[in-house]
């Protein structure tokens, strides 16, 4: 089951399109953020983020989950 922290990391990546900036925004190291995102992807059995040299972009399912996470985190 995803943790709220993992969902926060996913939303941060959705906003920043970059692991380093998302890590800074969530006050964790980039390896920590990356590791937790991989754990989340493994738990869900889907790829949430396309990792590229120029940044990170959410997959369609990643965008859907990030949108839902954003609403959940606000409540």
mmCIF file with all atom_site columns, C-alpha atoms in Angstrom:
data_model
loop_
_atom_site.group_PDB
_atom_site.id
_atom_site.type_symbol
_atom_site.label_atom_id
_atom_site.label_alt_id
_atom_site.label_comp_id
_atom_site.label_asym_id
_atom_site.label_entity_id
_atom_site.label_seq_id
_atom_site.pdbx_PDB_ins_code
_atom_site.Cartn_x
_atom_site.Cartn_y
_atom_site.Cartn_z
_atom_site.occupancy
_atom_site.B_iso_or_equiv
_atom_site.pdbx_formal_charge
_atom_site.auth_seq_id
_atom_site.auth_comp_id
_atom_site.auth_asym_id
_atom_site.auth_atom_id
_atom_site.pdbx_PDB_model_num
ATOM 1  C CA . UNK A 1 1  ? 0.000  0.000  0.000   1.00 0.00 ? 1  UNK A CA 1
ATOM 2  C CA . UNK A 1 2  ? 1.428  3.415  -0.926  1.00 0.00 ? 2  UNK A CA 1
ATOM 3  C CA . UNK A 1 3  ? 2.405  5.780  1.860   1.00 0.00 ? 3  UNK A CA 1
ATOM 4  C CA . UNK A 1 4  ? 1.444  9.432  1.946   1.00 0.00 ? 4  UNK A CA 1
ATOM 5  C CA . UNK A 1 5  ? 5.141  10.279 1.656   1.00 0.00 ? 5  UNK A CA 1
ATOM 6  C CA . UNK A 1 6  ? 5.487  8.242  -1.550  1.00 0.00 ? 6  UNK A CA 1
ATOM 7  C CA . UNK A 1 7  ? 2.459  10.027 -2.970  1.00 0.00 ? 7  UNK A CA 1
ATOM 8  C CA . UNK A 1 8  ? 4.015  13.381 -2.025  1.00 0.00 ? 8  UNK A CA 1
ATOM 9  C CA . UNK A 1 9  ? 7.166  12.384 -3.918  1.00 0.00 ? 9  UNK A CA 1
ATOM 10 C CA . UNK A 1 10 ? 5.141  11.450 -6.992  1.00 0.00 ? 10 UNK A CA 1
ATOM 11 C CA . UNK A 1 11 ? 3.288  14.782 -6.930  1.00 0.00 ? 11 UNK A CA 1
ATOM 12 C CA . UNK A 1 12 ? 6.600  16.614 -6.516  1.00 0.00 ? 12 UNK A CA 1
ATOM 13 C CA . UNK A 1 13 ? 8.004  14.869 -9.593  1.00 0.00 ? 13 UNK A CA 1
ATOM 14 C CA . UNK A 1 14 ? 4.821  15.688 -11.497 1.00 0.00 ? 14 UNK A CA 1
ATOM 15 C CA . UNK A 1 15 ? 5.298  19.357 -10.621 1.00 0.00 ? 15 UNK A CA 1
ATOM 16 C CA . UNK A 1 16 ? 9.074  19.594 -11.090 1.00 0.00 ? 16 UNK A CA 1
ATOM 17 C CA . UNK A 1 17 ? 9.627  17.178 -13.995 1.00 0.00 ? 17 UNK A CA 1
ATOM 18 C CA . UNK A 1 18 ? 13.008 16.554 -12.387 1.00 0.00 ? 18 UNK A CA 1
ATOM 19 C CA . UNK A 1 19 ? 14.160 14.226 -9.592  1.00 0.00 ? 19 UNK A CA 1
ATOM 20 C CA . UNK A 1 20 ? 16.686 16.666 -8.116  1.00 0.00 ? 20 UNK A CA 1
ATOM 21 C CA . UNK A 1 21 ? 14.191 19.542 -7.884  1.00 0.00 ? 21 UNK A CA 1
ATOM 22 C CA . UNK A 1 22 ? 11.462 17.222 -6.573  1.00 0.00 ? 22 UNK A CA 1
ATOM 23 C CA . UNK A 1 23 ? 13.837 15.973 -3.882  1.00 0.00 ? 23 UNK A CA 1
ATOM 24 C CA . UNK A 1 24 ? 14.685 19.532 -2.885  1.00 0.00 ? 24 UNK A CA 1
ATOM 25 C CA . UNK A 1 25 ? 10.989 20.446 -2.738  1.00 0.00 ? 25 UNK A CA 1
ATOM 26 C CA . UNK A 1 26 ? 10.265 17.505 -0.435  1.00 0.00 ? 26 UNK A CA 1
ATOM 27 C CA . UNK A 1 27 ? 13.419 17.997 1.663   1.00 0.00 ? 27 UNK A CA 1
ATOM 28 C CA . UNK A 1 28 ? 14.963 14.596 0.983   1.00 0.00 ? 28 UNK A CA 1
ATOM 29 C CA . UNK A 1 29 ? 17.985 13.438 -0.964  1.00 0.00 ? 29 UNK A CA 1
ATOM 30 C CA . UNK A 1 30 ? 17.546 12.552 -4.611  1.00 0.00 ? 30 UNK A CA 1
ATOM 31 C CA . UNK A 1 31 ? 18.507 8.882  -4.005  1.00 0.00 ? 31 UNK A CA 1
ATOM 32 C CA . UNK A 1 32 ? 15.860 8.638  -1.262  1.00 0.00 ? 32 UNK A CA 1
ATOM 33 C CA . UNK A 1 33 ? 13.166 10.062 -3.519  1.00 0.00 ? 33 UNK A CA 1
ATOM 34 C CA . UNK A 1 34 ? 14.209 7.827  -6.419  1.00 0.00 ? 34 UNK A CA 1
ATOM 35 C CA . UNK A 1 35 ? 14.288 4.721  -4.237  1.00 0.00 ? 35 UNK A CA 1
ATOM 36 C CA . UNK A 1 36 ? 10.860 5.386  -2.757  1.00 0.00 ? 36 UNK A CA 1
ATOM 37 C CA . UNK A 1 37 ? 9.393  5.987  -6.197  1.00 0.00 ? 37 UNK A CA 1
ATOM 38 C CA . UNK A 1 38 ? 10.788 2.651  -7.390  1.00 0.00 ? 38 UNK A CA 1
ATOM 39 C CA . UNK A 1 39 ? 9.251  0.955  -4.343  1.00 0.00 ? 39 UNK A CA 1
ATOM 40 C CA . UNK A 1 40 ? 5.912  2.568  -5.187  1.00 0.00 ? 40 UNK A CA 1
ATOM 41 C CA . UNK A 1 41 ? 6.157  1.435  -8.813  1.00 0.00 ? 41 UNK A CA 1
ATOM 42 C CA . UNK A 1 42 ? 6.988  -2.103 -7.688  1.00 0.00 ? 42 UNK A CA 1
ATOM 43 C CA . UNK A 1 43 ? 4.094  -2.188 -5.223  1.00 0.00 ? 43 UNK A CA 1
ATOM 44 C CA . UNK A 1 44 ? 1.656  -0.953 -7.858  1.00 0.00 ? 44 UNK A CA 1
ATOM 45 C CA . UNK A 1 45 ? 3.149  -3.039 -10.659 1.00 0.00 ? 45 UNK A CA 1
ATOM 46 C CA . UNK A 1 46 ? 3.289  -0.098 -13.084 1.00 0.00 ? 46 UNK A CA 1
ATOM 47 C CA . UNK A 1 47 ? 5.793  2.431  -14.387 1.00 0.00 ? 47 UNK A CA 1
ATOM 48 C CA . UNK A 1 48 ? 4.813  5.858  -13.109 1.00 0.00 ? 48 UNK A CA 1
ATOM 49 C CA . UNK A 1 49 ? 7.703  7.933  -14.424 1.00 0.00 ? 49 UNK A CA 1
ATOM 50 C CA . UNK A 1 50 ? 9.684  7.868  -17.638 1.00 0.00 ? 50 UNK A CA 1
ATOM 51 C CA . UNK A 1 51 ? 13.241 8.676  -16.615 1.00 0.00 ? 51 UNK A CA 1
ATOM 52 C CA . UNK A 1 52 ? 15.159 10.663 -19.219 1.00 0.00 ? 52 UNK A CA 1
ATOM 53 C CA . UNK A 1 53 ? 18.420 12.579 -19.278 1.00 0.00 ? 53 UNK A CA 1
ATOM 54 C CA . UNK A 1 54 ? 16.497 15.803 -19.768 1.00 0.00 ? 54 UNK A CA 1
ATOM 55 C CA . UNK A 1 55 ? 14.156 15.135 -16.846 1.00 0.00 ? 55 UNK A CA 1
ATOM 56 C CA . UNK A 1 56 ? 11.321 12.964 -15.669 1.00 0.00 ? 56 UNK A CA 1
ATOM 57 C CA . UNK A 1 57 ? 7.880  12.726 -17.225 1.00 0.00 ? 57 UNK A CA 1
ATOM 58 C CA . UNK A 1 58 ? 4.909  10.871 -15.845 1.00 0.00 ? 58 UNK A CA 1
ATOM 59 C CA . UNK A 1 59 ? 3.353  8.053  -17.805 1.00 0.00 ? 59 UNK A CA 1
ATOM 60 C CA . UNK A 1 60 ? -0.402 8.249  -18.398 1.00 0.00 ? 60 UNK A CA 1
ATOM 61 C CA . UNK A 1 61 ? -1.046 6.037  -15.350 1.00 0.00 ? 61 UNK A CA 1
ATOM 62 C CA . UNK A 1 62 ? 1.483  8.112  -13.404 1.00 0.00 ? 62 UNK A CA 1
ATOM 63 C CA . UNK A 1 63 ? -0.435 11.300 -14.235 1.00 0.00 ? 63 UNK A CA 1
ATOM 64 C CA . UNK A 1 64 ? -3.707 9.674  -13.174 1.00 0.00 ? 64 UNK A CA 1
ATOM 65 C CA . UNK A 1 65 ? -2.273 8.502  -9.854  1.00 0.00 ? 65 UNK A CA 1
ATOM 66 C CA . UNK A 1 66 ? -0.563 11.862 -9.256  1.00 0.00 ? 66 UNK A CA 1
ATOM 67 C CA . UNK A 1 67 ? -3.869 13.667 -9.860  1.00 0.00 ? 67 UNK A CA 1
ATOM 68 C CA . UNK A 1 68 ? -5.626 11.385 -7.393  1.00 0.00 ? 68 UNK A CA 1
ATOM 69 C CA . UNK A 1 69 ? -2.759 11.712 -4.905  1.00 0.00 ? 69 UNK A CA 1
ATOM 70 C CA . UNK A 1 70 ? -2.896 15.504 -5.130  1.00 0.00 ? 70 UNK A CA 1
ATOM 71 C CA . UNK A 1 71 ? -6.604 15.447 -4.187  1.00 0.00 ? 71 UNK A CA 1
ATOM 72 C CA . UNK A 1 72 ? -5.995 12.943 -1.380  1.00 0.00 ? 72 UNK A CA 1
ATOM 73 C CA . UNK A 1 73 ? -3.121 14.953 0.083   1.00 0.00 ? 73 UNK A CA 1
ATOM 74 C CA . UNK A 1 74 ? -5.233 18.138 0.153   1.00 0.00 ? 74 UNK A CA 1
ATOM 75 C CA . UNK A 1 75 ? -8.036 16.483 2.131   1.00 0.00 ? 75 UNK A CA 1
#
